[in-house]
PDB file of C-alpha atoms in Angstrom:
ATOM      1  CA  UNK A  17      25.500 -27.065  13.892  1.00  0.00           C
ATOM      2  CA  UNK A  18      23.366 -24.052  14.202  1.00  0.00           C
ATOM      3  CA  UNK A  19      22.385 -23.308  17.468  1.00  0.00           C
ATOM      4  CA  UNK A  20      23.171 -21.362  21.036  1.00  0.00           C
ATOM      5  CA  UNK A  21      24.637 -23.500  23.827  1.00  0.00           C
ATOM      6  CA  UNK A  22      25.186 -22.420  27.230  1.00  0.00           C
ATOM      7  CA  UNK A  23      28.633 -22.715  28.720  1.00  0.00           C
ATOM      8  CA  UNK A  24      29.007 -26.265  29.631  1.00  0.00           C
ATOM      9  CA  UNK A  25      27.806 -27.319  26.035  1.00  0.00           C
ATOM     10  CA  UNK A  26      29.975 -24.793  24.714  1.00  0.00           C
ATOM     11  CA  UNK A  27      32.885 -25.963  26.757  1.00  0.00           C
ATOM     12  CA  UNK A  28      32.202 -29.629  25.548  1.00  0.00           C
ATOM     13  CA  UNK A  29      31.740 -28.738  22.096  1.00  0.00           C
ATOM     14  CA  UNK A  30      34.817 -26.795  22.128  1.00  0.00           C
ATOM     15  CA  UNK A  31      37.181 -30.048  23.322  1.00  0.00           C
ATOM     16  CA  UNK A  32      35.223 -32.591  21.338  1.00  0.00           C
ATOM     17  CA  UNK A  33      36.506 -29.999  18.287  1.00  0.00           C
ATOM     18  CA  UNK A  34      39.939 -29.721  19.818  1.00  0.00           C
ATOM     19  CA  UNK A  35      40.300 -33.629  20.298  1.00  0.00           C
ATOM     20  CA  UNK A  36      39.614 -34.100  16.783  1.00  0.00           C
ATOM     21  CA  UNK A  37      42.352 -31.672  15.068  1.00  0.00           C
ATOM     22  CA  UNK A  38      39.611 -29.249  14.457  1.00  0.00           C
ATOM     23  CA  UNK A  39      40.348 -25.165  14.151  1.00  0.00           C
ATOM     24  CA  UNK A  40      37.730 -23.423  15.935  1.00  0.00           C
ATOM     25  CA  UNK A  41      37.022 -19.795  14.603  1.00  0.00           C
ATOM     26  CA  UNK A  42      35.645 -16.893  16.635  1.00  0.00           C
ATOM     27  CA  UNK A  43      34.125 -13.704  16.255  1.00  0.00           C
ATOM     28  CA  UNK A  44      32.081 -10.820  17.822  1.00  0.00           C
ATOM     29  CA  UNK A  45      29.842  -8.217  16.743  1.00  0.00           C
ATOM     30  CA  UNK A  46      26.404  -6.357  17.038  1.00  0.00           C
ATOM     31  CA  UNK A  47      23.828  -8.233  14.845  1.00  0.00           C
ATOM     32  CA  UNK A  48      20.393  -6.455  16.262  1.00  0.00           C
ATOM     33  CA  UNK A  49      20.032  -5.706  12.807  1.00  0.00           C
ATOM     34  CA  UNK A  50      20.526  -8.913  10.648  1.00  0.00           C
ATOM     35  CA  UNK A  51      21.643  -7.813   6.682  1.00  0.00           C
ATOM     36  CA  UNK A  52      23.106  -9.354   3.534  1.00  0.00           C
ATOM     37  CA  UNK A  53      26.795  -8.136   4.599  1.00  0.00           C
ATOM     38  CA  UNK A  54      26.832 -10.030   8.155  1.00  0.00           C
ATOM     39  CA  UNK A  55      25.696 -13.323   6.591  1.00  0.00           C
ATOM     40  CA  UNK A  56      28.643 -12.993   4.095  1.00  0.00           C
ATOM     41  CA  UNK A  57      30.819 -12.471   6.943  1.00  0.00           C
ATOM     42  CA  UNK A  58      30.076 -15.124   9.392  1.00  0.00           C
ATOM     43  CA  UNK A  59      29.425 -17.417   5.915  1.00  0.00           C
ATOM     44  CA  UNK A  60      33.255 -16.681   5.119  1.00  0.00           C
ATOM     45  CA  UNK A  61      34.521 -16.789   9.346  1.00  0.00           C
ATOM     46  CA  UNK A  62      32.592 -20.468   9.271  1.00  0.00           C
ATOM     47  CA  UNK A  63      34.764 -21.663   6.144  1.00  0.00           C
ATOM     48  CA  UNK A  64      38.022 -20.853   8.152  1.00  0.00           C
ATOM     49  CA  UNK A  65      37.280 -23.795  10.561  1.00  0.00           C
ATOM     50  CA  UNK A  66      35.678 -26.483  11.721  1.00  0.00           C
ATOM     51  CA  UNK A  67      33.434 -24.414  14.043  1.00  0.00           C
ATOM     52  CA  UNK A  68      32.144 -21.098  14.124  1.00  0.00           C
ATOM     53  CA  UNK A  69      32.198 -19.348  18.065  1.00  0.00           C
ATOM     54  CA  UNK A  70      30.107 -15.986  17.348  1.00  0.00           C
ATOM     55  CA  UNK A  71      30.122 -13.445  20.666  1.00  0.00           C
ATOM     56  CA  UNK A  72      27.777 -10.962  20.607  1.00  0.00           C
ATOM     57  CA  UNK A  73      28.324  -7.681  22.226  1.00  0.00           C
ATOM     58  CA  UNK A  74      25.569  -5.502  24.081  1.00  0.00           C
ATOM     59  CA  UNK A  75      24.427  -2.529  23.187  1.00  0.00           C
ATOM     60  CA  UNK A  76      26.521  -0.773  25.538  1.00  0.00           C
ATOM     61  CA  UNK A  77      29.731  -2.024  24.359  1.00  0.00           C
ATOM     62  CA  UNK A  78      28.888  -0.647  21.027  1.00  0.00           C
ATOM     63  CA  UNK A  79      27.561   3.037  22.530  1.00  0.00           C
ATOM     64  CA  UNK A  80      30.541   3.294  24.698  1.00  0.00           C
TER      65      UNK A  80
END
């Protein structure tokens, strides 16, 4: 599944994962500017688990 869900789909998706024994993975970051080393990252945080969570901070929280 690629794709942004708000947070009741989230939520869902989350225990639907949980029911089944999956391990759910998450991680945060600023990707305003999409390269070659983020893909590799979230490519290699996705293999950990059954699904991928990715946060994404504002710019502020990266400024600050």
């Amino acid at each position: 599944m690629s794709t942004a869900l708000d947070n009741s789909s989230l939520l869902s998706t989350l225990a639907s994962v949980r029911g089944s024994g999956g391990k759910i993975v998450f991680t945060n970051g600023c990707f305003d500017i999409l390269h070659v080393g983020h893909t590799r990252y979230l490519a290699q945080a996705r293999a950990l688990g059954a699904l991928l969570v990715v946060g994404l901070n504002s710019d502020e929280s990266i400024r600050g």
